[in-house]
Coordinates of C-alpha atoms in Angstrom, one line a residue:
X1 CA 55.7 11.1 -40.2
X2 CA 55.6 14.0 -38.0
X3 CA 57.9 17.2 -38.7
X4 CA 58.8 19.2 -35.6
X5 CA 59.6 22.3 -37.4
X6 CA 56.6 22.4 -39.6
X7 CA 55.0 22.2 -36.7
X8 CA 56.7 25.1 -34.9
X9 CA 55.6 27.6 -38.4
X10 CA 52.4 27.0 -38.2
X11 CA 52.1 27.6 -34.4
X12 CA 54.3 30.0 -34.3
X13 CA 54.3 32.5 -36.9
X14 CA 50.4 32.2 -36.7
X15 CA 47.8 30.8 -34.1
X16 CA 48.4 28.6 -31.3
X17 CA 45.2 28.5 -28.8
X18 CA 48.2 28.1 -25.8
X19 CA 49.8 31.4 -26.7
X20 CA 49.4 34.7 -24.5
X21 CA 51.1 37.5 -26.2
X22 CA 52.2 40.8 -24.4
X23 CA 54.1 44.1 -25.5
X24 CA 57.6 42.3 -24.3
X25 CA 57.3 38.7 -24.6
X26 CA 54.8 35.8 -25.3
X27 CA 54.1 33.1 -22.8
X28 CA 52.9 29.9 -23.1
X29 CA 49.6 28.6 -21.2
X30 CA 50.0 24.9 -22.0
X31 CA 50.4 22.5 -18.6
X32 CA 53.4 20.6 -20.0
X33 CA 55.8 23.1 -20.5
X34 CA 59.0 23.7 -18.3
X35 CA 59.7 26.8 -18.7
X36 CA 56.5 28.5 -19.8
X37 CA 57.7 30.6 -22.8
X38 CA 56.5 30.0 -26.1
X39 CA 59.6 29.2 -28.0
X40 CA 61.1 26.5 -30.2
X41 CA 63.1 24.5 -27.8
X42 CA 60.2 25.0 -24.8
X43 CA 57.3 24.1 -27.2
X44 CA 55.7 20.5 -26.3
X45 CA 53.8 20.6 -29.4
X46 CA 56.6 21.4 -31.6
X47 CA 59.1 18.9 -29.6
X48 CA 58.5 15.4 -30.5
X49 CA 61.2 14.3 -27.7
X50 CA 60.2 16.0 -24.6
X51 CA 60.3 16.2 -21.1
X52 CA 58.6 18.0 -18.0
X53 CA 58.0 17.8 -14.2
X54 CA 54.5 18.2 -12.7
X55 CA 53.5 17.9 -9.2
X56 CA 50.0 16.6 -7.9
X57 CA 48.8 16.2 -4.6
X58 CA 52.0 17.3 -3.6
X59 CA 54.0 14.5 -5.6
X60 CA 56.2 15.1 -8.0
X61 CA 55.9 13.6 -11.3
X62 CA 58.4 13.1 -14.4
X63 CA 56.5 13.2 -17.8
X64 CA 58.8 12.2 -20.7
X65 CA 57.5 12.2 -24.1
X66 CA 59.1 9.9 -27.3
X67 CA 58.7 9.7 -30.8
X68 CA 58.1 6.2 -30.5
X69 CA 54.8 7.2 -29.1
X70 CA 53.3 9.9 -31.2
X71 CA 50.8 7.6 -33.1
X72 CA 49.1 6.8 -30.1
X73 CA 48.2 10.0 -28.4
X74 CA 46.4 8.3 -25.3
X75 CA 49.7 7.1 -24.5
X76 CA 52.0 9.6 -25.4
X77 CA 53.2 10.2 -22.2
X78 CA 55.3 8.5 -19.7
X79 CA 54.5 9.2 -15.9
X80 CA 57.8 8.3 -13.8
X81 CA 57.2 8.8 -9.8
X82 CA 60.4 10.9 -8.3
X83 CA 61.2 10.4 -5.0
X84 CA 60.5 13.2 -1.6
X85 CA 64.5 13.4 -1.5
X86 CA 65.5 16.4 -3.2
X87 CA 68.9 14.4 -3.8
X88 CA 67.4 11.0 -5.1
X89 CA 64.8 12.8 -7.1
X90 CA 67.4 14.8 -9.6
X91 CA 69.5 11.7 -9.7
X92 CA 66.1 9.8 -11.1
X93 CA 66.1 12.7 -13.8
X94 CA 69.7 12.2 -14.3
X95 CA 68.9 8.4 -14.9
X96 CA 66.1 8.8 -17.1
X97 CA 67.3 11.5 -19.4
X98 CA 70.6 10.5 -19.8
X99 CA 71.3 10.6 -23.6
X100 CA 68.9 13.8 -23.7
X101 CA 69.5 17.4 -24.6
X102 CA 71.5 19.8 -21.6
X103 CA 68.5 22.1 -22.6
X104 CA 66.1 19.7 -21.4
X105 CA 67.7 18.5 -18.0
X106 CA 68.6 21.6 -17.2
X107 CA 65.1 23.1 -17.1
X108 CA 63.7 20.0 -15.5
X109 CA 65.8 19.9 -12.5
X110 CA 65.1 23.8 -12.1
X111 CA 61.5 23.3 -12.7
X112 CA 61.6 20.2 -9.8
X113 CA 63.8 22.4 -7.6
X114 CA 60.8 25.4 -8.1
X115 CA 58.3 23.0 -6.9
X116 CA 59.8 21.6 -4.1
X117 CA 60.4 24.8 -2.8
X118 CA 56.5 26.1 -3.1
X119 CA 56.0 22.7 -1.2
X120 CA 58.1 23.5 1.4
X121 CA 56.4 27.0 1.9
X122 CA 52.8 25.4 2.1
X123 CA 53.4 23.0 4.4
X124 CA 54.9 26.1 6.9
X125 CA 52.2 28.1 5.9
X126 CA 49.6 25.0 6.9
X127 CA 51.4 25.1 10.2
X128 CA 50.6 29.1 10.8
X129 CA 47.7 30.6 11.6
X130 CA 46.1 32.5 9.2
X131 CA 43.1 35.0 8.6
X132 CA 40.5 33.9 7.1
X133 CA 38.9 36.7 4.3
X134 CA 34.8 36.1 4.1
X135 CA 32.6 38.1 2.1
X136 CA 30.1 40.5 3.1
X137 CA 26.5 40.4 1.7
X138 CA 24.9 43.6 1.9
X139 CA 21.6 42.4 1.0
X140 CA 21.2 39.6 3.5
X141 CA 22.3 41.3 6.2
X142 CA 19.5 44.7 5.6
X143 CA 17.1 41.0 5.3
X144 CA 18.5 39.7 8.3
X145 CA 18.4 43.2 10.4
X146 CA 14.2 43.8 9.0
X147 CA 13.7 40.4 10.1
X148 CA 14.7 41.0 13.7
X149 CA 12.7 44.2 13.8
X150 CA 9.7 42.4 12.5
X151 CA 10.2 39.5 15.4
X152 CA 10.7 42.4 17.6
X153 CA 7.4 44.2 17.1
X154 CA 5.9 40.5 17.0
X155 CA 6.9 39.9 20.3
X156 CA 5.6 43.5 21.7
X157 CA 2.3 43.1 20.4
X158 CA 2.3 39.3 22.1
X159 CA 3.1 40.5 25.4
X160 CA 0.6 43.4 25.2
X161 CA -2.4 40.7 24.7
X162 CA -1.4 38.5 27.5
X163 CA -1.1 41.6 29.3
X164 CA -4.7 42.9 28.8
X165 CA -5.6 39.1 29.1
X166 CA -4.5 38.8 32.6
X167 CA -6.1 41.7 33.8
X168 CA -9.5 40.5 32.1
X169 CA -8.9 37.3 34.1
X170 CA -8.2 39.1 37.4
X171 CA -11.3 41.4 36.6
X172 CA -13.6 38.7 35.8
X173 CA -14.8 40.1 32.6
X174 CA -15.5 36.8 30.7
X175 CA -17.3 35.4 33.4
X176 CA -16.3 31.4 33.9
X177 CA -16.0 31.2 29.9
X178 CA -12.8 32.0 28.4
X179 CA -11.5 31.5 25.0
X180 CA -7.8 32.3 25.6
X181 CA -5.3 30.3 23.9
X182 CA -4.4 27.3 26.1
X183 CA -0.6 28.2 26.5
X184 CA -1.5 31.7 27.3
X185 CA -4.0 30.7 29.6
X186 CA -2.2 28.0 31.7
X187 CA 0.9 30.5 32.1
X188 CA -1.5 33.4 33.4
X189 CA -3.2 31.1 35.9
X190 CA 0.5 30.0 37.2
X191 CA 1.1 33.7 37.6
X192 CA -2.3 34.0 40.1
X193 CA -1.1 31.1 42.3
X194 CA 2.2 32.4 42.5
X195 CA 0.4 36.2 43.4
X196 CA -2.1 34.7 46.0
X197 CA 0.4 32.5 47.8
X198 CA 2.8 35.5 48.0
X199 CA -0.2 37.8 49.6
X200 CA -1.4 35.0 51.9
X201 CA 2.1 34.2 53.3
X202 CA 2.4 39.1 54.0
X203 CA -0.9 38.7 55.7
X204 CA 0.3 35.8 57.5
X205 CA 3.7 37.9 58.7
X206 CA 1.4 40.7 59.3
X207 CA -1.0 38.9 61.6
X208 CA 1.5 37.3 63.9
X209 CA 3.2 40.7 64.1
X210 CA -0.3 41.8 65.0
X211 CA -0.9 39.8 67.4
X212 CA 2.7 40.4 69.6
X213 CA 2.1 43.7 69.8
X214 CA -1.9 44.1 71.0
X215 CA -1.4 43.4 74.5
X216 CA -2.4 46.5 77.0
X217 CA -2.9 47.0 80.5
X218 CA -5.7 48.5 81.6
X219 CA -6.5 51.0 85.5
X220 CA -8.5 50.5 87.9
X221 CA -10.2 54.0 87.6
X222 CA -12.0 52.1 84.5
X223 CA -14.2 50.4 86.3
X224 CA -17.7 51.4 87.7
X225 CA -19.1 51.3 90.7
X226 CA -21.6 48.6 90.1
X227 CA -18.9 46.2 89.2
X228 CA -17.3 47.1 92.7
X229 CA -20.9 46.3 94.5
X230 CA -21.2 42.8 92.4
X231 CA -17.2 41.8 93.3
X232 CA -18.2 42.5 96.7
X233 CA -20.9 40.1 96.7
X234 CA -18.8 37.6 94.8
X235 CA -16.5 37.9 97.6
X236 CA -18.5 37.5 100.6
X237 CA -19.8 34.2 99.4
X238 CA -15.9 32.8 98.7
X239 CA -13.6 34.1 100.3
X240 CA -11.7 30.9 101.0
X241 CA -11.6 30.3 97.3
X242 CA -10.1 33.6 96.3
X243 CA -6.4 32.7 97.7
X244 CA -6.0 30.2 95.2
X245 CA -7.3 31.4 91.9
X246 CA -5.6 31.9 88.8
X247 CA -5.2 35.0 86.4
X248 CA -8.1 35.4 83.7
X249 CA -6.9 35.8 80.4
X250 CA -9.0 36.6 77.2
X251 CA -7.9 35.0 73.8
X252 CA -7.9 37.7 71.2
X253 CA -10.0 37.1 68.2
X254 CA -8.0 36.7 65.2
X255 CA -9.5 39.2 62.3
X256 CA -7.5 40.6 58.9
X257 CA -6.4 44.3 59.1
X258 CA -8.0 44.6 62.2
X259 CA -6.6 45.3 65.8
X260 CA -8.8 44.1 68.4
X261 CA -7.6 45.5 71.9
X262 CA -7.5 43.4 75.0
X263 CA -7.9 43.2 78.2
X264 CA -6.6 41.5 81.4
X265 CA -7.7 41.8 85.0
X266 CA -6.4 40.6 88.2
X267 CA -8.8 39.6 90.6
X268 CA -6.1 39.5 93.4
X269 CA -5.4 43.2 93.0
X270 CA -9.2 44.2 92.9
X271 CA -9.8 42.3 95.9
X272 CA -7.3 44.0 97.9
X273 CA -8.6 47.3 97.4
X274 CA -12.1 46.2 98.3
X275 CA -10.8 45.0 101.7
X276 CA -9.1 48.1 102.2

């Protein structure tokens, strides 16, 4: 038969692996107590009629233990749901422990009342926006920052050899064989095309600008006086044709970067002053 205050010397006066001593008072670590003290009416182990509220998953939870029950410790302990109404849950304590000790229903009900109230502040809390603290690792981030300055110089040196690659390319070192790494290769002839077709379409602007401003006029102190005796030949022989001719004009040959001057001569004009 078990003997509550034989119990309560043994644990007491000497060890209990629940008990937490300090210079004022000892406290009591085990998970059914209500009050959390290690005395003899707050003991579960020395208590063979006791009672407790827990709360999981934020339901609340009566746990009454009998002496009915002590040989079978699997089943020592009766769970009883209480209900989310503050009101209805302590009349469910009331019903339950009706014949027990004030001691006991007293520090039930103020241990329900305790959680219900943490309850209420983390579900507010929940609804609030909070900081969230994260640590800092020195070491990965010095790994992290070498890393970066590795990728960095990786990159420079990449750039420098498709640098001195393209200007092989332009310069025609290799000749028509080339061992250049395919991606490398493809991307550097992309960047030719793009080159020529920009310089073909400038010398394409430059000719037509050319070729609006290379018209002159020429005098007729220019000419010589064998080309006056051979356009006075020309016309003795038609005269009758001259009054209906047309002006003479000489298409100017289209070279790159260079201006070719041109001329134009009316054969009215000349005429006239040959007459005269």
């Amino acid at each position: 038969m078990q003997s509550d205050e034989m119990i309560w010397q043994l644990i007491g006066n000497h060890f209990c692996s629940f008990k937490s001593k300090t210079q004022t008072q000892s406290f009591c670590r085990n998970e059914h107590n209500s009050t959390g003290l290690c005395n003899r009416q707050s003991c579960p182990l020395a208590n063979s009629r006791y009672a407790t509220i827990r709360e999981d998953k934020g339901v609340c939870y009566l746990y009454v233990k009998t002496i009915e029950r002590a040989h079978t410790p699997a089943k020592q302990w009766e769970k009883i749901k209480l209900a989310k109404n503050y009101a209805q849950a302590l009349q469910q304590i009331d019903d339950q422990l009706l014949y027990w000790p004030k001691f006991q229903i007293h520090k039930c009900k103020q241990r329900f009342t305790k959680i219900t109230q943490y309850l209420i502040r983390m579900r507010k809390l929940k609804l609030k926006t909070q900081k969230k603290l994260v640590t800092i690792n020195k070491k990965v981030d010095k790994r992290e920052a070498k890393r970066e300055k590795k990728a960095l110089i990786a990159a420079k040196l990449e750039k420098a050899i498709e640098k001195e690659l393209l200007e092989r390319l332009r310069e025609g070192t290799y000749g028509d064989i080339y061992n250049f790494p395919e991606t490398a290769f493809t991307k550097a002839l992309d960047e030719e095309e793009i080159m020529s077709e920009s310089e073909n379409e400038e010398e394409g602007e430059e000719e037509e600008e050319e070729e609006d401003g290379d018209i002159e006029y020429v005098e007729d102190d220019e000419f010589d006086g064998s080309d006056l005796e051979d356009m006075e030949d020309y016309d003795g022989e038609e005269e009758d044709e001259e009054e209906e001719e047309k002006e003479v004009e000489v298409a100017p040959v289209q070279k790159r970067r260079q201006r070719k001057h041109i001329e134009i001569e009316y054969e009215d004009a000349r005429a006239k002053r040959i007459r005269h």
